[in-house]
Amino acid sequence: MNLETLCMDVVELSREVGIFIKMEEGKVRASDIEEKSRNSLVSYVDKTAEEKLVKELTLLLPESGFIAEEGTSHKLGKRYNWIVDPLDGTTNFLHGIPTYSVSVALREGDKIILGVVYEVNRDECFYACKNGKAFLNGNQIKVSSTHELKHSLLATGFPYYDFDRSDAYFELLKEMVHKSRSVRRIGSAAVDMAYVACGRFDGFVEYSLNAWDVAAGAILIQEAGGIVTDFKGENNWLYGKEMLATNVLLFEEFSTLVKNKMGA
Ligand code: 2AM
Ligand code: CA
């Protein structure tokens, strides 16, 4: 398997799926929308997009399995598994807000080896594979070189279903607002992380995210020279529902802030 060739095939596929999603923008009726669990919305658009991804990714790598948000495949691969979010930012999509993405990662054993995030409305495709570099539409990207929180632009996602840690989270948010240049909440974790990878954001923090929200973004950041950890500064970020991402220079200051408020 040539990982770089596979990565470019996944880039092309993600763009095709993105074009389908864009064509459906504004056409989804209220009766097409289902609430899977509290505030977690889905429509035929997410499901159709995922079915196409599952079908085509299987053709690209027949022995692979899937961890896919909408559960259209439960096949598990021995060595390779795709981690797929066909539409990250469904709430934005359904409300006519332009930031949403297609997010696809490939896992070999317990390592993510490829990631693609396609931000549909900006026609921006971010991609990386292990031991390679990270790219945006063919140009190499790097994390920012901001080294102090006071000069940083941070990103986050607000809790929307798991409010158990929300007091600690909003304490953290207050500190982030006070200590940084400002904080953005754009509604697609995959896009937030792609923006850390290319240096638009200097740091990102969110809890209760699923593996499909963060898998592709994480390898983008790592290959662009950044760091991803859980809130203790450790490695349990894929299934641990804690994501902290930043460049190396800001890591100590940002992770100390997060650890102090949410690391317990
Ligand atoms: P999704 O659109 O794939 O579900 C941002 O906080 C992240 O949380 C997004 O990546 C989004 O992924 C997920 N999310 C799900 N429901 C949400 C909601 N009601 N509000 C905000 N984010 C939501
Ligand atoms: Ca989704």
Coordinates of C-alpha atoms and ligand atoms in Angstrom, one line a residue:
M1 CA 0.0 0.0 0.0
N2 CA 1.3 3.4 -1.0
L3 CA 0.1 5.7 1.8
E4 CA 0.6 8.9 -0.2
T5 CA -1.3 7.7 -3.1
L6 CA -4.1 6.5 -0.8
C7 CA -4.2 9.9 0.8
M8 CA -4.7 11.6 -2.5
D9 CA -7.5 9.2 -3.4
V10 CA -9.2 10.0 0.0
V11 CA -8.8 13.7 -0.8
E12 CA -10.6 13.3 -4.1
L13 CA -13.3 11.2 -2.5
S14 CA -13.8 13.7 0.3
R15 CA -14.2 16.5 -2.2
E16 CA -16.8 14.4 -4.1
V17 CA -18.8 13.8 -0.9
G18 CA -18.5 17.5 0.0
I19 CA -20.0 18.4 -3.3
F20 CA -23.0 16.1 -2.6
I21 CA -23.4 17.7 0.8
K22 CA -23.3 21.2 -0.6
M23 CA -25.9 20.4 -3.2
E24 CA -28.3 19.4 -0.4
E25 CA -27.7 22.6 1.6
G26 CA -31.0 24.4 2.2
K27 CA -33.1 21.4 0.9
V28 CA -33.4 19.4 4.2
R29 CA -36.9 19.7 5.6
A30 CA -37.7 19.6 9.3
S31 CA -39.3 16.2 8.8
D32 CA -36.0 14.9 7.4
I33 CA -34.1 15.7 10.7
E34 CA -33.8 13.2 13.5
E35 CA -32.5 13.8 17.0
K36 CA -30.2 10.8 17.7
S37 CA -29.7 11.9 21.3
R38 CA -29.9 15.2 23.0
N39 CA -29.0 18.0 20.5
S40 CA -27.3 15.5 18.2
L41 CA -29.0 15.9 14.8
V42 CA -28.8 13.8 11.7
S43 CA -30.5 13.7 8.3
Y44 CA -30.4 11.7 5.1
V45 CA -27.4 13.9 4.1
D46 CA -25.1 12.6 6.8
K47 CA -26.2 9.0 6.1
T48 CA -25.9 9.1 2.3
A49 CA -22.5 10.8 2.6
E50 CA -21.3 8.1 5.0
E51 CA -22.6 5.3 2.8
K52 CA -20.7 6.7 -0.2
L53 CA -17.5 7.0 1.9
V54 CA -17.9 3.5 3.3
K55 CA -18.4 2.0 -0.2
E56 CA -15.5 3.9 -1.9
L57 CA -13.0 3.5 1.0
T58 CA -13.7 -0.2 1.0
L59 CA -12.8 -0.3 -2.7
L60 CA -9.6 1.6 -1.9
L61 CA -8.6 -0.7 0.9
P62 CA -10.7 -3.9 0.9
E63 CA -9.4 -5.4 4.1
S64 CA -10.3 -2.3 6.1
G65 CA -13.1 -1.8 8.6
F66 CA -14.9 1.3 10.0
I67 CA -15.7 3.4 13.0
A68 CA -18.3 5.6 11.4
E69 CA -20.5 8.2 13.2
E70 CA -23.8 7.2 11.5
G71 CA -23.2 3.5 12.0
T72 CA -23.7 2.5 8.3
S73 CA -20.9 -0.1 8.7
H74 CA -20.0 -2.1 11.7
K75 CA -17.3 -4.1 9.9
L76 CA -14.0 -4.0 11.8
G77 CA -10.7 -4.5 10.1
K78 CA -7.9 -6.5 11.8
R79 CA -5.2 -4.1 10.8
Y80 CA -6.9 -1.1 9.2
N81 CA -9.9 0.9 10.3
W82 CA -11.3 4.1 8.8
I83 CA -12.6 6.6 11.4
V84 CA -15.3 8.6 9.5
D85 CA -17.4 11.6 10.2
P86 CA -19.2 12.2 6.9
L87 CA -20.5 15.7 8.0
D88 CA -18.8 17.3 11.0
G89 CA -20.8 20.4 11.9
T90 CA -24.3 19.0 11.1
T91 CA -25.9 21.7 13.3
N92 CA -24.2 24.4 11.3
F93 CA -25.2 22.7 8.0
L94 CA -28.9 22.4 9.1
H95 CA -29.0 26.0 10.2
G96 CA -27.5 27.4 7.0
I97 CA -24.2 28.3 8.7
P98 CA -21.3 27.7 6.3
T99 CA -18.7 25.9 8.5
Y100 CA -18.9 22.1 8.1
S101 CA -16.6 19.4 6.8
V102 CA -16.0 15.9 5.8
S103 CA -13.5 14.1 8.1
V104 CA -11.7 10.8 7.3
A105 CA -8.8 9.2 9.1
L106 CA -7.2 5.8 8.8
R107 CA -6.0 3.8 11.7
E108 CA -3.4 1.0 11.6
G109 CA -3.4 -0.8 14.9
D110 CA -3.6 2.0 17.4
K111 CA -1.9 4.6 15.3
I112 CA -3.6 7.1 13.0
I113 CA -1.6 7.1 9.7
L114 CA -3.7 9.3 7.4
G115 CA -6.2 12.2 7.9
V116 CA -8.3 14.3 5.6
V117 CA -10.5 17.2 6.5
Y118 CA -12.4 18.9 3.7
E119 CA -14.0 22.2 4.6
V120 CA -16.8 22.2 2.0
N121 CA -17.7 25.9 1.7
R122 CA -14.2 27.2 1.5
D123 CA -13.2 24.4 -0.8
E124 CA -10.2 23.8 1.5
C125 CA -8.8 20.3 1.8
F126 CA -6.4 19.6 4.6
Y127 CA -4.5 16.3 4.5
A128 CA -1.5 14.5 6.0
C129 CA -0.1 11.0 6.3
K130 CA 2.3 9.6 8.9
N131 CA 5.9 10.6 8.5
G132 CA 4.9 13.0 5.8
K133 CA 4.0 16.6 6.0
A134 CA 0.6 18.3 6.3
F135 CA -1.0 20.1 3.3
L136 CA -3.8 22.5 2.5
N137 CA -4.8 22.3 -1.2
G138 CA -1.3 21.2 -2.2
N139 CA 0.6 23.7 -0.1
Q140 CA 2.5 22.6 3.0
I141 CA 1.1 23.9 6.3
K142 CA 2.6 24.4 9.8
V143 CA 1.2 25.2 13.1
S144 CA 1.7 28.8 14.3
S145 CA 4.8 30.1 16.1
T146 CA 2.8 32.0 18.7
H147 CA 4.5 31.4 22.0
E148 CA 2.4 33.4 24.5
L149 CA -1.3 33.0 25.3
K150 CA -1.7 36.8 25.3
H151 CA -1.0 36.8 21.5
S152 CA -3.0 33.7 20.8
L153 CA -6.4 33.1 19.0
L154 CA -8.0 30.1 20.6
A155 CA -10.9 27.8 19.6
T156 CA -13.3 25.7 21.5
G157 CA -16.7 23.9 21.4
F158 CA -19.3 24.5 24.0
P159 CA -20.9 21.5 25.8
Y160 CA -24.1 20.6 24.2
Y161 CA -25.2 17.3 25.9
D162 CA -22.7 16.4 28.6
F163 CA -23.1 19.2 31.3
D164 CA -21.4 17.3 34.1
R165 CA -18.1 19.2 33.6
S166 CA -19.6 22.4 32.4
D167 CA -18.9 24.5 35.5
A168 CA -15.2 23.7 35.3
Y169 CA -15.3 24.2 31.5
F170 CA -16.9 27.7 31.8
E171 CA -14.3 28.6 34.4
L172 CA -11.6 27.5 31.9
L173 CA -13.4 29.5 29.1
K174 CA -13.3 32.6 31.3
E175 CA -9.6 32.3 31.8
M176 CA -9.1 31.7 28.1
V177 CA -11.0 34.8 27.2
H178 CA -9.1 36.9 29.8
K179 CA -5.7 35.5 28.8
S180 CA -5.8 35.3 25.0
R181 CA -6.4 37.6 22.1
S182 CA -9.8 36.0 21.9
V183 CA -11.7 32.7 21.6
R184 CA -13.8 31.4 18.6
R185 CA -16.5 28.7 18.5
I186 CA -17.1 27.7 14.9
G187 CA -19.0 24.4 15.3
S188 CA -16.9 21.8 13.6
A189 CA -14.2 20.3 15.7
A190 CA -12.5 18.9 12.6
V191 CA -12.3 22.4 11.1
D192 CA -11.0 23.8 14.4
M193 CA -8.2 21.3 14.4
A194 CA -7.4 21.8 10.7
Y195 CA -7.1 25.5 11.6
V196 CA -4.7 24.7 14.4
A197 CA -2.7 22.7 11.9
C198 CA -2.3 25.6 9.5
G199 CA -1.7 28.2 12.2
R200 CA -5.0 30.1 12.0
F201 CA -5.8 29.1 15.5
D202 CA -3.0 28.8 18.1
G203 CA -4.9 26.3 20.3
F204 CA -8.1 24.3 20.7
V205 CA -9.8 22.6 23.6
E206 CA -13.0 20.7 23.9
Y207 CA -14.4 17.8 25.9
S208 CA -16.9 15.1 25.1
L209 CA -15.8 14.8 21.5
N210 CA -16.0 11.4 19.7
A211 CA -13.1 9.7 17.9
W212 CA -14.6 10.6 14.5
D213 CA -14.6 14.4 15.4
V214 CA -10.8 14.4 16.2
A215 CA -9.0 11.6 14.5
A216 CA -8.2 13.3 11.2
G217 CA -7.6 16.7 12.8
A218 CA -5.1 15.1 15.2
I219 CA -2.8 13.7 12.5
L220 CA -3.0 17.0 10.6
I221 CA -1.7 18.9 13.7
Q222 CA 1.0 16.3 14.5
E223 CA 2.4 16.3 11.0
A224 CA 2.2 20.1 10.9
G225 CA 4.5 20.2 14.0
G226 CA 1.9 20.6 16.8
I227 CA 0.8 18.6 19.8
V228 CA -2.4 16.8 20.8
T229 CA -3.1 15.5 24.3
D230 CA -5.8 14.9 26.8
F231 CA -6.4 17.3 29.7
K232 CA -3.7 15.7 31.8
G233 CA -1.1 16.2 29.0
E234 CA -1.3 12.5 28.2
N235 CA -2.2 10.4 25.3
N236 CA -5.8 9.4 25.9
W237 CA -7.3 11.8 23.4
L238 CA -8.9 9.6 20.8
Y239 CA -11.4 7.8 22.9
G240 CA -10.9 9.8 26.2
K241 CA -13.3 12.6 25.1
E242 CA -10.7 15.3 26.0
M243 CA -8.9 17.2 23.3
L244 CA -6.2 19.8 23.7
A245 CA -4.3 20.9 20.7
T246 CA -1.6 23.5 20.2
N247 CA 1.8 24.3 18.9
V248 CA 4.9 23.2 20.9
L249 CA 5.8 26.7 22.0
L250 CA 2.4 27.4 23.6
F251 CA 1.9 24.0 25.0
E252 CA 3.1 24.5 28.5
E253 CA 1.2 27.7 29.2
F254 CA -2.0 26.5 27.6
S255 CA -1.9 22.9 29.0
T256 CA -1.3 24.2 32.5
L257 CA -4.4 26.4 32.3
V258 CA -6.5 23.5 31.0
K259 CA -5.0 21.0 33.6
N260 CA -5.6 23.5 36.4
K261 CA -9.3 23.8 35.5
M262 CA -10.2 20.4 34.0
G263 CA -7.3 18.0 34.6
A264 CA -8.7 16.4 37.7
Ligands
2AM1 P1 -21.1 16.6 14.4 O1 -21.7 17.7 13.7 O2 -20.4 15.6 13.6 O3 -22.0 15.9 15.4 C1 -18.4 20.7 18.0 O4 -18.7 21.0 19.3 C2 -18.5 19.3 17.7 O5 -19.6 18.6 18.4 C3 -18.8 19.1 16.3 O6 -17.6 18.5 15.7 C4 -20.1 18.3 16.1 O7 -19.9 17.2 15.3 C5 -20.5 17.9 17.5 N1 -21.9 18.3 17.8 C6 -22.9 17.4 17.7 N2 -24.0 18.0 18.0 C7 -23.8 19.3 18.3 C8 -24.5 20.4 18.7 N3 -25.9 20.4 18.9 N4 -23.9 21.6 18.9 C9 -22.6 21.7 18.7 N5 -21.8 20.7 18.3 C10 -22.4 19.5 18.1
CA2 CA -21.2 14.2 12.0

